[in-house]
Amino acid sequence: MKSESLIELCHVSKSFGATHAVDDVSLTIERGAIYVLLGASGCGKTTVLRLIAGLETPDRGEIWLNGERVAGQGAWVPPEVRRIGMVFQDYALFPHMTVRQNIQFALAALDGKLSHAERDRRARQMLELVGLAGYAERFPHQLSGGEQQRVALARALAPNPSVVLLDEPFSNLDAALRRTMREDVRQVLRASNATAIFVTHDQEEALSLADTVVIMHNGKVQQVGAPQEVYLRPISREVAAFLGEANFIEGVAEGDVAHCALGKLPLAVPMHGKVALMIRPEALRVTASAEGNAEVIGIRFFGHDQLLRLRFPDLTELDVRTWGNAELALGERVMVSVRSSVMAYAN
Ligand code: ATP
């Protein structure tokens, strides 16, 4: 046995012609946790899922599932034997079958040993889990997008798979439904103790869903960590910028502090020499003050909050997120301070 983890990818690569879709990826998936693969379009997220499912074969490297090598070094376990559940953005429910029949079909395909009564019981149990107990006899066209997605999840979880792979499962839903579905699906996965791997290019979705975020770029894994860790301590400027809004200002680091236009700031990770300091807009605090150290030169209003563009005497500019009702006007002087330690990257 390679290890106790559920899935291990060891130096896995996969190319399509000249495109290195997945490039030397090593990744460990622990049981019972929710993972989210996050990255820009084309960075290789879906290919990683397909490799785990057995829908692609790696060019190099090994894949282990439940302590068994399923790909690499001459080993090959076909997808139908891997016991992996999949949910895609288009739901792919059979339109001519009822909700119950859709779920029972998945059970029959994956576990022919179950009796009809057992399949029926399991389908009902799954529909209860996803909050659709009264919907068993409806057809897919009689369901909303969110309900169809929940049926797709019930179908994927019904055969009790070792892992569920979800590729952009919410991308067809409107913004409000997306948020509710995210929370619902998270609860269902928790209740069923499932291990799940989501793919998304939506930062907010990744941070709010995941126990562990895996950030990919150009076929490579850049950083793996808890949402707070990757957001507050991104490993590089690129990861910082990809995960959300970020100000970068020049500074000089001296161990656990840095000097910059904002004064002396504590560093999250000690550094020395010339650096670029990364400060999230919401990590800054402003108060109107005639003796302030910056001037408001732009205001972008979003309702729940607003972004102020500030300019310092040395012409450094940065964005600050404040409550949308903050009474600050263009040209006003403000005092700016930093609420937390900041990250620094060699410049
Ligand atoms: P998206 O978010 O747009 O779905 P992704 O991160 O999931 O992107 P992949 O679908 O894994 O990215 O694709 C990675 C790269 O490999 C892309 O450049 C894509 O065009 C290419 N690719 C993927 N599958 C194939 C294939 N079957 N044949 C040729 N090229 C492919």
Short mmCIF file of C-alpha atoms and ligand atoms in Angstrom, two decimals:
data_model
loop_
_atom_site.label_atom_id
_atom_site.label_comp_id
_atom_site.label_asym_id
_atom_site.label_seq_id
_atom_site.Cartn_x
_atom_site.Cartn_y
_atom_site.Cartn_z
CA MET A 1 0.00 0.00 0.00
CA LYS A 2 1.33 3.40 -0.98
CA SER A 3 -0.28 5.37 1.87
CA GLU A 4 -3.40 5.82 3.97
CA SER A 5 -4.73 8.67 1.80
CA LEU A 6 -7.70 8.09 -0.47
CA ILE A 7 -6.07 9.33 -3.67
CA GLU A 8 -2.49 10.07 -4.57
CA LEU A 9 -1.20 11.53 -7.78
CA CYS A 10 2.57 11.09 -8.02
CA HIS A 11 4.35 13.19 -10.67
CA VAL A 12 1.47 12.81 -13.10
CA SER A 13 1.75 14.38 -16.57
CA LYS A 14 -0.66 14.38 -19.48
CA SER A 15 -0.21 16.12 -22.83
CA PHE A 16 -2.52 16.53 -25.80
CA GLY A 17 -0.18 17.08 -28.75
CA ALA A 18 1.98 20.05 -27.80
CA THR A 19 -0.29 21.08 -24.87
CA HIS A 20 1.00 20.04 -21.46
CA ALA A 21 -2.45 19.91 -19.86
CA VAL A 22 -1.13 18.39 -16.62
CA ASP A 23 2.56 18.83 -15.89
CA ASP A 24 4.22 16.83 -13.10
CA VAL A 25 1.35 17.10 -10.63
CA SER A 26 1.66 15.48 -7.21
CA LEU A 27 -1.38 15.69 -4.99
CA THR A 28 -2.77 13.89 -1.96
CA ILE A 29 -6.51 13.68 -1.32
CA GLU A 30 -7.47 12.73 2.24
CA ARG A 31 -10.73 10.95 3.08
CA GLY A 32 -13.86 12.88 4.03
CA ALA A 33 -12.64 16.30 2.93
CA ILE A 34 -13.82 18.70 0.24
CA TYR A 35 -11.13 19.72 -2.24
CA VAL A 36 -11.49 22.43 -4.85
CA LEU A 37 -9.22 22.67 -7.88
CA LEU A 38 -9.06 26.34 -8.79
CA GLY A 39 -7.38 27.94 -11.77
CA ALA A 40 -7.88 29.93 -14.94
CA SER A 41 -9.56 28.35 -17.96
CA GLY A 42 -7.33 25.76 -19.61
CA CYS A 43 -4.96 25.25 -16.66
CA GLY A 44 -5.65 21.51 -16.52
CA LYS A 45 -8.30 21.15 -13.78
CA THR A 46 -10.72 18.98 -15.74
CA THR A 47 -7.88 16.82 -17.01
CA VAL A 48 -6.86 16.10 -13.39
CA LEU A 49 -10.45 14.98 -12.65
CA ARG A 50 -10.56 12.84 -15.78
CA LEU A 51 -7.24 11.20 -14.86
CA ILE A 52 -8.57 10.37 -11.37
CA ALA A 53 -11.79 8.97 -12.86
CA GLY A 54 -9.88 6.84 -15.37
CA LEU A 55 -11.25 8.71 -18.40
CA GLU A 56 -7.67 9.62 -19.38
CA THR A 57 -4.44 7.68 -18.98
CA PRO A 58 -1.38 9.52 -17.67
CA ASP A 59 1.67 9.82 -19.93
CA ARG A 60 3.88 9.70 -16.86
CA GLY A 61 3.46 9.20 -13.14
CA GLU A 62 1.19 7.07 -11.00
CA ILE A 63 -2.31 7.36 -9.56
CA TRP A 64 -3.28 5.51 -6.39
CA LEU A 65 -6.83 5.02 -5.16
CA ASN A 66 -7.60 3.38 -1.82
CA GLY A 67 -4.06 2.05 -1.55
CA GLU A 68 -4.15 0.46 -5.01
CA ARG A 69 -2.22 1.69 -8.04
CA VAL A 70 -4.91 2.38 -10.65
CA ALA A 71 -2.68 3.95 -13.32
CA GLY A 72 1.02 4.11 -14.13
CA GLN A 73 3.87 1.56 -14.08
CA GLY A 74 1.79 -0.76 -16.26
CA ALA A 75 -1.20 -0.71 -13.89
CA TRP A 76 -4.67 0.15 -15.19
CA VAL A 77 -7.99 -0.06 -13.37
CA PRO A 78 -10.87 0.94 -15.68
CA PRO A 79 -13.27 3.76 -14.68
CA GLU A 80 -16.26 1.51 -13.93
CA VAL A 81 -14.26 -0.37 -11.30
CA ARG A 82 -12.95 2.76 -9.54
CA ARG A 83 -16.26 3.53 -7.80
CA ILE A 84 -16.10 7.23 -8.50
CA GLY A 85 -19.21 9.42 -8.68
CA MET A 86 -19.33 12.29 -11.14
CA VAL A 87 -21.45 15.44 -11.40
CA PHE A 88 -21.14 17.76 -14.37
CA GLN A 89 -22.48 21.21 -15.16
CA ASP A 90 -25.08 19.88 -17.59
CA TYR A 91 -26.51 17.39 -14.99
CA ALA A 92 -26.93 14.76 -17.75
CA LEU A 93 -30.14 13.31 -16.27
CA PHE A 94 -32.06 10.94 -18.56
CA PRO A 95 -35.07 13.01 -19.71
CA HIS A 96 -37.38 10.01 -20.24
CA MET A 97 -36.83 8.63 -16.73
CA THR A 98 -38.30 9.90 -13.47
CA VAL A 99 -36.05 11.16 -10.72
CA ARG A 100 -36.32 7.79 -8.93
CA GLN A 101 -35.54 5.87 -12.13
CA ASN A 102 -32.53 8.08 -12.83
CA ILE A 103 -31.05 7.24 -9.44
CA GLN A 104 -31.95 3.57 -9.64
CA PHE A 105 -30.31 3.35 -13.05
CA ALA A 106 -27.03 4.60 -11.58
CA LEU A 107 -27.31 1.99 -8.83
CA ALA A 108 -27.99 -0.79 -11.31
CA ALA A 109 -25.04 0.26 -13.48
CA LEU A 110 -22.67 0.37 -10.55
CA ASP A 111 -23.98 -2.40 -8.37
CA GLY A 112 -25.95 -5.09 -10.21
CA LYS A 113 -26.21 -7.13 -6.99
CA LEU A 114 -28.78 -4.86 -5.33
CA SER A 115 -32.37 -6.07 -5.42
CA HIS A 116 -35.07 -3.84 -6.88
CA ALA A 117 -36.45 -3.12 -3.38
CA GLU A 118 -32.98 -2.18 -2.10
CA ARG A 119 -32.44 0.15 -5.05
CA ASP A 120 -35.80 1.75 -4.40
CA ARG A 121 -34.98 2.24 -0.73
CA ARG A 122 -31.56 3.70 -1.52
CA ALA A 123 -33.02 6.10 -4.12
CA ARG A 124 -35.55 7.39 -1.57
CA GLN A 125 -32.85 7.73 1.06
CA MET A 126 -30.71 9.79 -1.33
CA LEU A 127 -33.63 12.04 -2.31
CA GLU A 128 -34.26 12.72 1.36
CA LEU A 129 -30.59 13.60 1.79
CA VAL A 130 -30.76 16.22 -0.97
CA GLY A 131 -34.11 17.57 0.27
CA LEU A 132 -36.23 16.22 -2.63
CA ALA A 133 -38.18 13.47 -0.89
CA GLY A 134 -41.48 14.31 -2.62
CA TYR A 135 -39.99 14.53 -6.12
CA ALA A 136 -39.32 10.86 -6.91
CA GLU A 137 -41.97 10.53 -9.62
CA ARG A 138 -41.25 13.79 -11.44
CA PHE A 139 -39.42 13.97 -14.74
CA PRO A 140 -36.32 16.19 -15.11
CA HIS A 141 -38.21 18.79 -17.17
CA GLN A 142 -40.56 19.27 -14.21
CA LEU A 143 -37.65 20.40 -12.02
CA SER A 144 -35.79 23.70 -11.71
CA GLY A 145 -32.07 23.87 -12.54
CA GLY A 146 -31.14 23.74 -8.87
CA GLU A 147 -33.40 20.74 -8.26
CA GLN A 148 -31.95 18.91 -11.27
CA GLN A 149 -28.48 19.55 -9.92
CA ARG A 150 -29.50 18.08 -6.57
CA VAL A 151 -30.84 14.97 -8.34
CA ALA A 152 -27.51 14.68 -10.17
CA LEU A 153 -25.76 14.81 -6.82
CA ALA A 154 -28.13 12.20 -5.32
CA ARG A 155 -27.45 9.97 -8.33
CA ALA A 156 -23.68 10.36 -7.93
CA LEU A 157 -23.79 9.62 -4.18
CA ALA A 158 -26.27 6.71 -4.37
CA PRO A 159 -23.76 3.93 -5.13
CA ASN A 160 -21.69 5.08 -2.13
CA PRO A 161 -18.65 6.04 -4.19
CA SER A 162 -15.24 6.48 -2.60
CA VAL A 163 -15.05 9.98 -4.09
CA VAL A 164 -17.36 12.35 -5.96
CA LEU A 165 -15.90 14.53 -8.70
CA LEU A 166 -17.83 17.70 -9.52
CA ASP A 167 -16.82 19.67 -12.60
CA GLU A 168 -18.19 23.25 -12.46
CA PRO A 169 -21.48 21.87 -11.10
CA PHE A 170 -23.06 25.27 -10.51
CA SER A 171 -22.04 27.14 -13.62
CA ASN A 172 -25.49 26.86 -15.25
CA LEU A 173 -27.25 28.40 -12.26
CA ASP A 174 -27.91 32.07 -11.59
CA ALA A 175 -25.87 33.86 -8.92
CA ALA A 176 -28.40 33.60 -6.08
CA LEU A 177 -29.15 29.92 -6.72
CA ARG A 178 -25.44 29.20 -7.02
CA ARG A 179 -24.86 30.41 -3.49
CA THR A 180 -27.74 28.38 -2.03
CA MET A 181 -26.73 25.27 -3.98
CA ARG A 182 -23.15 25.58 -2.81
CA GLU A 183 -24.28 25.53 0.81
CA ASP A 184 -26.81 22.71 0.18
CA VAL A 185 -24.29 20.55 -1.64
CA ARG A 186 -21.69 21.17 1.03
CA GLN A 187 -24.15 20.02 3.70
CA VAL A 188 -25.11 16.91 1.74
CA LEU A 189 -21.47 15.97 1.24
CA ARG A 190 -20.78 16.49 4.95
CA ALA A 191 -23.86 14.46 5.96
CA SER A 192 -22.78 11.56 3.74
CA ASN A 193 -19.12 11.79 4.83
CA ALA A 194 -18.15 11.84 1.19
CA THR A 195 -14.80 12.87 -0.20
CA ALA A 196 -15.33 15.39 -2.98
CA ILE A 197 -13.20 17.14 -5.56
CA PHE A 198 -14.72 20.20 -7.21
CA VAL A 199 -13.40 22.07 -10.22
CA THR A 200 -14.05 25.78 -10.56
CA HIS A 201 -12.51 28.96 -11.84
CA ASP A 202 -14.57 31.04 -9.39
CA GLN A 203 -12.42 32.19 -6.46
CA GLU A 204 -15.31 32.93 -4.12
CA GLU A 205 -16.82 29.52 -4.80
CA ALA A 206 -13.49 27.81 -4.11
CA LEU A 207 -12.82 29.68 -0.89
CA SER A 208 -16.32 29.20 0.51
CA LEU A 209 -16.67 25.50 -0.41
CA ALA A 210 -13.30 23.93 0.19
CA ASP A 211 -11.56 22.40 3.14
CA THR A 212 -8.50 22.44 0.90
CA VAL A 213 -7.93 24.61 -2.17
CA VAL A 214 -5.57 23.40 -4.90
CA ILE A 215 -4.45 26.27 -7.10
CA MET A 216 -3.35 25.34 -10.61
CA HIS A 217 -1.64 27.33 -13.32
CA ASN A 218 -0.39 26.07 -16.69
CA GLY A 219 -0.83 22.41 -15.79
CA LYS A 220 1.06 22.74 -12.50
CA VAL A 221 -0.05 22.89 -8.88
CA GLN A 222 0.98 26.24 -7.42
CA GLN A 223 -0.26 25.98 -3.85
CA VAL A 224 -2.34 23.63 -1.70
CA GLY A 225 -3.88 24.81 1.56
CA ALA A 226 -6.90 25.80 3.61
CA PRO A 227 -8.89 28.71 2.12
CA GLN A 228 -7.63 31.14 4.77
CA GLU A 229 -4.05 30.04 4.21
CA VAL A 230 -4.06 30.47 0.42
CA TYR A 231 -5.95 33.79 0.59
CA LEU A 232 -3.95 35.38 3.40
CA ARG A 233 -0.57 33.80 2.62
CA PRO A 234 -0.40 33.21 -1.12
CA ILE A 235 2.85 31.63 -2.18
CA SER A 236 3.51 34.10 -5.01
CA ARG A 237 2.32 37.41 -6.41
CA GLU A 238 0.53 35.53 -9.18
CA VAL A 239 -1.44 33.37 -6.75
CA ALA A 240 -2.24 36.46 -4.63
CA ALA A 241 -3.60 38.34 -7.64
CA PHE A 242 -5.56 35.34 -8.90
CA LEU A 243 -7.32 34.78 -5.56
CA GLY A 244 -8.78 38.25 -5.22
CA GLU A 245 -8.06 41.95 -5.28
CA ALA A 246 -4.57 42.78 -4.12
CA ASN A 247 -2.51 45.95 -3.75
CA PHE A 248 1.20 45.60 -4.38
CA ILE A 249 3.42 48.36 -3.06
CA GLU A 250 7.18 48.64 -2.89
CA GLY A 251 8.92 48.34 0.43
CA VAL A 252 12.05 47.25 2.25
CA ALA A 253 11.80 44.25 4.55
CA GLU A 254 13.80 43.85 7.75
CA GLY A 255 12.88 40.50 9.27
CA ASP A 256 9.34 40.62 10.55
CA VAL A 257 8.61 44.23 9.55
CA ALA A 258 8.71 46.22 6.30
CA HIS A 259 8.95 49.96 5.59
CA CYS A 260 6.74 51.46 2.88
CA ALA A 261 4.52 54.44 2.03
CA LEU A 262 2.14 53.29 4.77
CA GLY A 263 4.87 53.31 7.41
CA LYS A 264 6.19 50.28 9.25
CA LEU A 265 4.09 47.12 8.71
CA PRO A 266 4.30 43.70 10.36
CA LEU A 267 5.07 40.85 7.93
CA ALA A 268 3.18 37.53 7.94
CA VAL A 269 6.38 35.76 6.86
CA PRO A 270 9.81 37.30 7.63
CA MET A 271 11.80 38.65 4.64
CA HIS A 272 14.84 40.82 3.92
CA GLY A 273 15.63 43.37 1.22
CA LYS A 274 13.55 45.02 -1.48
CA VAL A 275 10.05 43.56 -1.61
CA ALA A 276 6.60 43.96 -3.07
CA LEU A 277 4.08 44.04 -0.22
CA MET A 278 0.67 42.50 -0.85
CA ILE A 279 -2.21 44.18 0.99
CA ARG A 280 -5.82 43.13 0.42
CA PRO A 281 -8.17 46.15 0.07
CA GLU A 282 -10.26 44.98 3.03
CA ALA A 283 -7.14 44.82 5.24
CA LEU A 284 -6.90 48.62 5.16
CA ARG A 285 -8.79 51.04 7.36
CA VAL A 286 -9.43 54.72 6.47
CA THR A 287 -10.69 57.66 8.48
CA ALA A 288 -11.29 61.18 7.19
CA SER A 289 -8.59 63.48 8.56
CA ALA A 290 -7.20 66.85 7.44
CA GLU A 291 -3.74 65.56 8.46
CA GLY A 292 -4.32 62.28 6.61
CA ASN A 293 -1.48 60.51 4.77
CA ALA A 294 -3.42 59.97 1.52
CA GLU A 295 -6.02 61.52 -0.77
CA VAL A 296 -9.16 59.86 -2.20
CA ILE A 297 -8.77 59.95 -5.99
CA GLY A 298 -11.47 57.45 -7.02
CA ILE A 299 -14.65 55.83 -5.69
CA ARG A 300 -16.26 52.68 -7.11
CA PHE A 301 -19.58 51.90 -5.43
CA PHE A 302 -20.85 48.29 -5.27
CA GLY A 303 -23.77 48.60 -2.85
CA HIS A 304 -22.62 46.30 -0.05
CA ASP A 305 -19.25 48.08 -0.08
CA GLN A 306 -17.10 50.40 -2.14
CA LEU A 307 -13.51 50.59 -3.37
CA LEU A 308 -11.67 53.81 -2.74
CA ARG A 309 -8.58 54.59 -4.77
CA LEU A 310 -6.05 56.44 -2.62
CA ARG A 311 -2.85 58.30 -3.53
CA PHE A 312 0.06 58.85 -1.13
CA PRO A 313 2.54 61.79 -1.30
CA ASP A 314 5.18 59.53 -2.96
CA LEU A 315 2.51 58.77 -5.66
CA THR A 316 1.93 55.20 -4.45
CA GLU A 317 -1.71 54.30 -5.19
CA LEU A 318 -3.83 51.61 -3.62
CA ASP A 319 -7.41 50.40 -3.24
CA VAL A 320 -9.28 50.24 0.06
CA ARG A 321 -12.57 48.46 0.59
CA THR A 322 -14.94 50.26 2.92
CA TRP A 323 -18.57 50.05 3.92
CA GLY A 324 -20.67 51.43 1.04
CA ASN A 325 -22.14 54.18 3.19
CA ALA A 326 -18.80 55.63 4.32
CA GLU A 327 -19.07 59.37 3.90
CA LEU A 328 -15.92 60.10 1.97
CA ALA A 329 -15.68 62.28 -1.11
CA LEU A 330 -13.23 62.65 -3.97
CA GLY A 331 -10.28 64.86 -3.01
CA GLU A 332 -10.75 64.23 0.71
CA ARG A 333 -7.70 63.50 2.86
CA VAL A 334 -7.74 60.26 4.82
CA MET A 335 -5.57 58.51 7.37
CA VAL A 336 -4.82 54.95 6.28
CA SER A 337 -3.76 52.10 8.54
CA VAL A 338 -3.36 48.36 8.07
CA ARG A 339 -5.46 45.92 10.11
CA SER A 340 -3.23 42.86 9.78
CA SER A 341 0.23 41.60 8.91
CA VAL A 342 1.01 41.60 5.19
CA MET A 343 2.79 39.28 2.75
CA ALA A 344 6.04 40.28 1.07
CA TYR A 345 7.55 38.92 -2.15
CA ALA A 346 11.13 39.44 -3.35
CA ASN A 347 11.20 42.32 -5.80
P1 ATP B 1 -11.76 25.06 -18.15
O1 ATP B 1 -11.85 25.79 -16.84
O2 ATP B 1 -11.83 25.98 -19.33
O3 ATP B 1 -12.67 23.89 -18.25
P2 ATP B 1 -9.49 23.39 -17.40
O4 ATP B 1 -8.58 24.04 -16.41
O5 ATP B 1 -10.44 22.38 -16.86
O6 ATP B 1 -10.24 24.50 -18.24
P3 ATP B 1 -8.59 21.30 -19.19
O7 ATP B 1 -9.94 21.05 -19.73
O8 ATP B 1 -8.02 20.30 -18.26
O9 ATP B 1 -8.53 22.75 -18.48
O10 ATP B 1 -7.60 21.53 -20.41
C1 ATP B 1 -6.23 21.79 -20.25
C2 ATP B 1 -5.61 22.00 -21.62
O11 ATP B 1 -5.62 20.77 -22.34
C3 ATP B 1 -6.36 23.01 -22.48
O12 ATP B 1 -5.40 23.74 -23.22
C4 ATP B 1 -7.21 22.13 -23.39
O13 ATP B 1 -7.44 22.77 -24.62
C5 ATP B 1 -6.35 20.90 -23.56
N1 ATP B 1 -7.14 19.67 -23.73
C6 ATP B 1 -7.94 19.11 -22.81
N2 ATP B 1 -8.49 17.98 -23.30
C7 ATP B 1 -8.04 17.83 -24.55
C8 ATP B 1 -8.24 16.85 -25.59
N3 ATP B 1 -9.01 15.77 -25.39
N4 ATP B 1 -7.60 17.04 -26.75
C9 ATP B 1 -6.79 18.10 -26.97
N5 ATP B 1 -6.56 19.06 -26.03
C10 ATP B 1 -7.17 18.93 -24.85
#
